[in-house]
Structure formats: structure tokens, C-alpha cells
Amino acid sequence: MPDTTDRRILRQLLADPDLPAADLAARAGVTPATLWRRLDKMRQSGIIVGQQAQIDWRRMGYEVEVSLRFTLDKTNPRGFDEFTAAAREVPEVIEIQTFLGSVDFRLSVIARDMAHWQEIYRERILTLPHVETSDALMLVSTIKNSAELPL
């Protein structure tokens, strides 16, 4: 379990992941050696699972994001695995989530424009296996998107 110093390091890392190590250590109130040792310990324990670039899909020309909710036909025991495998093959699917309750899966799908979305929907989404019902929600705006925790 992370202690107060680990939490301080994590807060600073989340606030500015591109910060040079010496600056991160200074902001967290630890020496660079302590910073590296604690970061390594948190990586090995699975608290830190990686660092990755976040891409603004809109600046890459993808103007449409759709959230698709699916309920699957549960009569086929391989249905979940087959649906998951097929959804992973759709390049425009940027997120796949599973749920308990009335919805089994949620996919986030990006498209360049509405014509591209229609093409993706007709050629790739409608062909996903074992779908009983689906619902699409068009993203209008993102109010909050944060990986920060109350550390």
C-alpha cells in the first residue's frame, strides 16, 4: 500500500508526467535517488502500470466519437469471447468495457465524420457476433477526463 511519500510522488507524476526526474523529485520533496527507488517499487508492485502518450483524436482528424452499448445473446457460452475478439479487430474501437447489469459491453468508437461513422457502423459494428440489442450515444463534449485519484 502506498504511503504518504508515494502518494505525494504519484500526485506530482499525474499532474505533470513529462516533468524531468529531478524536478519531479523536488516537487515531491524527495531526493532523485529516493524518487527512482519508490517509482521502481510502485512499478514492480503494479501500482504504476505504465506511462503512455494521450492523443487528441480530434486533432488527428477524428471528429466523431460514439459510445455503443451492447447486450449479448447469452445462449452461446462462447458469445462473450467471440464478441470481444471481433470488437478488438475494429481499428476505430478505442475502448472496450464490460459491465454487470442490463448492458454487457460498451465500445468507444471514433470516426473522421458522419459518413465515416456510417461506414464503420454498417461494415464493422453491425457484423459483431452475438448481439441481442445495441444502443448508440453520440458524444457532444467531454466535461471531465482525468486519471487523477484523490491521493
Short mmCIF file of C-alpha atoms in Angstrom, two decimals:
data_model
loop_
_atom_site.label_atom_id
_atom_site.label_comp_id
_atom_site.label_asym_id
_atom_site.label_seq_id
_atom_site.Cartn_x
_atom_site.Cartn_y
_atom_site.Cartn_z
CA MET A 1 0.00 0.00 0.00
CA PRO A 2 1.46 3.39 -0.90
CA ASP A 3 2.48 5.63 1.98
CA THR A 4 2.27 9.43 2.21
CA THR A 5 5.51 9.92 0.26
CA ASP A 6 4.39 7.55 -2.51
CA ARG A 7 1.09 9.42 -2.75
CA ARG A 8 2.93 12.74 -2.98
CA ILE A 9 5.08 11.35 -5.80
CA LEU A 10 2.01 9.98 -7.60
CA ARG A 11 0.18 13.33 -7.30
CA GLN A 12 3.11 15.14 -8.90
CA LEU A 13 3.55 12.46 -11.58
CA LEU A 14 -0.13 12.64 -12.52
CA ALA A 15 -0.07 16.45 -12.55
CA ASP A 16 2.88 16.60 -14.96
CA PRO A 17 4.05 13.23 -16.35
CA ASP A 18 6.62 14.91 -18.64
CA LEU A 19 8.44 16.57 -15.75
CA PRO A 20 12.18 15.75 -15.60
CA ALA A 21 13.02 13.38 -12.74
CA ALA A 22 14.99 15.98 -10.78
CA ASP A 23 12.06 18.41 -10.90
CA LEU A 24 9.58 15.67 -10.01
CA ALA A 25 11.72 14.71 -7.01
CA ALA A 26 11.95 18.35 -5.89
CA ARG A 27 8.19 18.87 -6.18
CA ALA A 28 7.53 15.64 -4.27
CA GLY A 29 10.03 16.64 -1.59
CA VAL A 30 12.38 13.67 -2.05
CA THR A 31 15.87 13.12 -3.43
CA PRO A 32 16.22 11.84 -7.02
CA ALA A 33 17.55 8.51 -5.67
CA THR A 34 14.51 8.13 -3.41
CA LEU A 35 12.22 9.05 -6.30
CA TRP A 36 13.71 6.35 -8.57
CA ARG A 37 13.63 3.72 -5.83
CA ARG A 38 9.99 4.43 -4.98
CA LEU A 39 8.89 4.63 -8.63
CA ASP A 40 10.58 1.29 -9.28
CA LYS A 41 8.89 -0.24 -6.23
CA MET A 42 5.48 1.07 -7.37
CA ARG A 43 6.04 -0.32 -10.88
CA GLN A 44 7.04 -3.74 -9.53
CA SER A 45 4.03 -3.86 -7.20
CA GLY A 46 1.66 -2.94 -10.04
CA ILE A 47 0.61 0.47 -8.71
CA ILE A 48 2.17 2.13 -11.74
CA VAL A 49 1.29 0.03 -14.77
CA GLY A 50 2.92 2.20 -17.42
CA GLN A 51 3.10 5.63 -18.91
CA GLN A 52 1.62 6.40 -22.28
CA ALA A 53 1.01 9.33 -24.56
CA GLN A 54 -2.54 10.64 -24.72
CA ILE A 55 -3.55 11.52 -28.25
CA ASP A 56 -6.18 14.13 -29.06
CA TRP A 57 -8.10 12.18 -31.70
CA ARG A 58 -9.86 15.33 -32.91
CA ARG A 59 -6.53 16.91 -33.85
CA MET A 60 -5.80 13.73 -35.80
CA GLY A 61 -8.93 14.29 -37.90
CA TYR A 62 -11.42 12.16 -35.96
CA GLU A 63 -14.37 14.47 -35.26
CA VAL A 64 -16.96 11.89 -34.17
CA GLU A 65 -16.95 9.70 -31.06
CA VAL A 66 -19.76 7.27 -30.38
CA SER A 67 -20.41 5.23 -27.26
CA LEU A 68 -22.08 1.93 -28.17
CA ARG A 69 -23.80 -0.20 -25.56
CA PHE A 70 -24.47 -3.87 -26.26
CA THR A 71 -26.46 -6.64 -24.65
CA LEU A 72 -25.39 -10.04 -25.91
CA ASP A 73 -27.36 -13.18 -26.62
CA LYS A 74 -26.38 -15.33 -23.67
CA THR A 75 -27.43 -18.67 -25.19
CA ASN A 76 -23.95 -19.21 -26.67
CA PRO A 77 -21.30 -19.89 -23.99
CA ARG A 78 -18.56 -18.52 -26.29
CA GLY A 79 -20.53 -15.38 -27.12
CA PHE A 80 -18.60 -13.02 -24.86
CA ASP A 81 -15.21 -14.23 -26.06
CA GLU A 82 -16.22 -14.14 -29.72
CA PHE A 83 -17.73 -10.66 -29.41
CA THR A 84 -14.61 -9.40 -27.62
CA ALA A 85 -12.29 -10.87 -30.25
CA ALA A 86 -14.32 -9.34 -33.10
CA ALA A 87 -14.55 -5.92 -31.41
CA ARG A 88 -10.77 -5.86 -30.88
CA GLU A 89 -10.32 -6.21 -34.64
CA VAL A 90 -12.16 -2.94 -35.40
CA PRO A 91 -9.37 -0.32 -35.63
CA GLU A 92 -11.68 2.58 -34.76
CA VAL A 93 -12.70 0.99 -31.44
CA ILE A 94 -10.54 2.79 -28.89
CA GLU A 95 -12.06 1.34 -25.71
CA ILE A 96 -13.90 -1.85 -24.75
CA GLN A 97 -15.55 -2.19 -21.35
CA THR A 98 -17.67 -4.93 -19.78
CA PHE A 99 -20.44 -4.40 -17.24
CA LEU A 100 -22.74 -6.20 -14.85
CA GLY A 101 -26.40 -5.33 -15.28
CA SER A 102 -28.56 -4.67 -18.32
CA VAL A 103 -25.59 -3.74 -20.55
CA ASP A 104 -22.84 -6.29 -21.24
CA PHE A 105 -20.35 -4.20 -23.24
CA ARG A 106 -19.58 -0.59 -24.07
CA LEU A 107 -17.38 0.36 -27.01
CA SER A 108 -15.97 3.80 -27.75
CA VAL A 109 -15.64 4.27 -31.49
CA ILE A 110 -14.04 7.19 -33.33
CA ALA A 111 -14.69 8.31 -36.91
CA ARG A 112 -13.50 11.13 -39.14
CA ASP A 113 -17.03 12.34 -39.86
CA MET A 114 -20.62 11.08 -40.03
CA ALA A 115 -20.08 9.40 -43.41
CA HIS A 116 -17.10 7.51 -41.99
CA TRP A 117 -19.14 6.61 -38.88
CA GLN A 118 -21.91 5.23 -41.10
CA GLU A 119 -19.35 3.11 -42.98
CA ILE A 120 -17.84 1.77 -39.73
CA TYR A 121 -21.31 1.04 -38.34
CA ARG A 122 -22.57 -0.79 -41.41
CA GLU A 123 -19.39 -2.73 -42.22
CA ARG A 124 -17.87 -3.45 -38.80
CA ILE A 125 -20.32 -2.84 -35.96
CA LEU A 126 -23.44 -4.50 -37.40
CA THR A 127 -21.36 -7.62 -38.11
CA LEU A 128 -20.25 -8.10 -34.49
CA PRO A 129 -21.42 -11.54 -33.33
CA HIS A 130 -23.99 -12.48 -30.67
CA VAL A 131 -25.56 -9.02 -30.32
CA GLU A 132 -29.07 -9.08 -28.91
CA THR A 133 -29.57 -5.32 -28.52
CA SER A 134 -27.47 -2.22 -29.07
CA ASP A 135 -27.71 1.48 -28.37
CA ALA A 136 -25.57 4.34 -29.68
CA LEU A 137 -24.81 7.60 -27.90
CA MET A 138 -23.09 10.39 -29.84
CA LEU A 139 -20.50 12.25 -27.76
CA VAL A 140 -21.14 16.01 -27.70
CA SER A 141 -18.42 17.08 -25.28
CA THR A 142 -16.18 15.73 -22.54
CA ILE A 143 -16.64 17.64 -19.30
CA LYS A 144 -14.04 15.75 -17.27
CA ASN A 145 -11.46 13.17 -18.32
CA SER A 146 -8.98 12.56 -15.55
CA ALA A 147 -6.83 9.74 -14.29
CA GLU A 148 -6.14 11.66 -11.10
CA LEU A 149 -7.08 10.00 -7.85
CA PRO A 150 -7.80 11.61 -4.50
CA LEU A 151 -4.29 10.83 -3.23
#
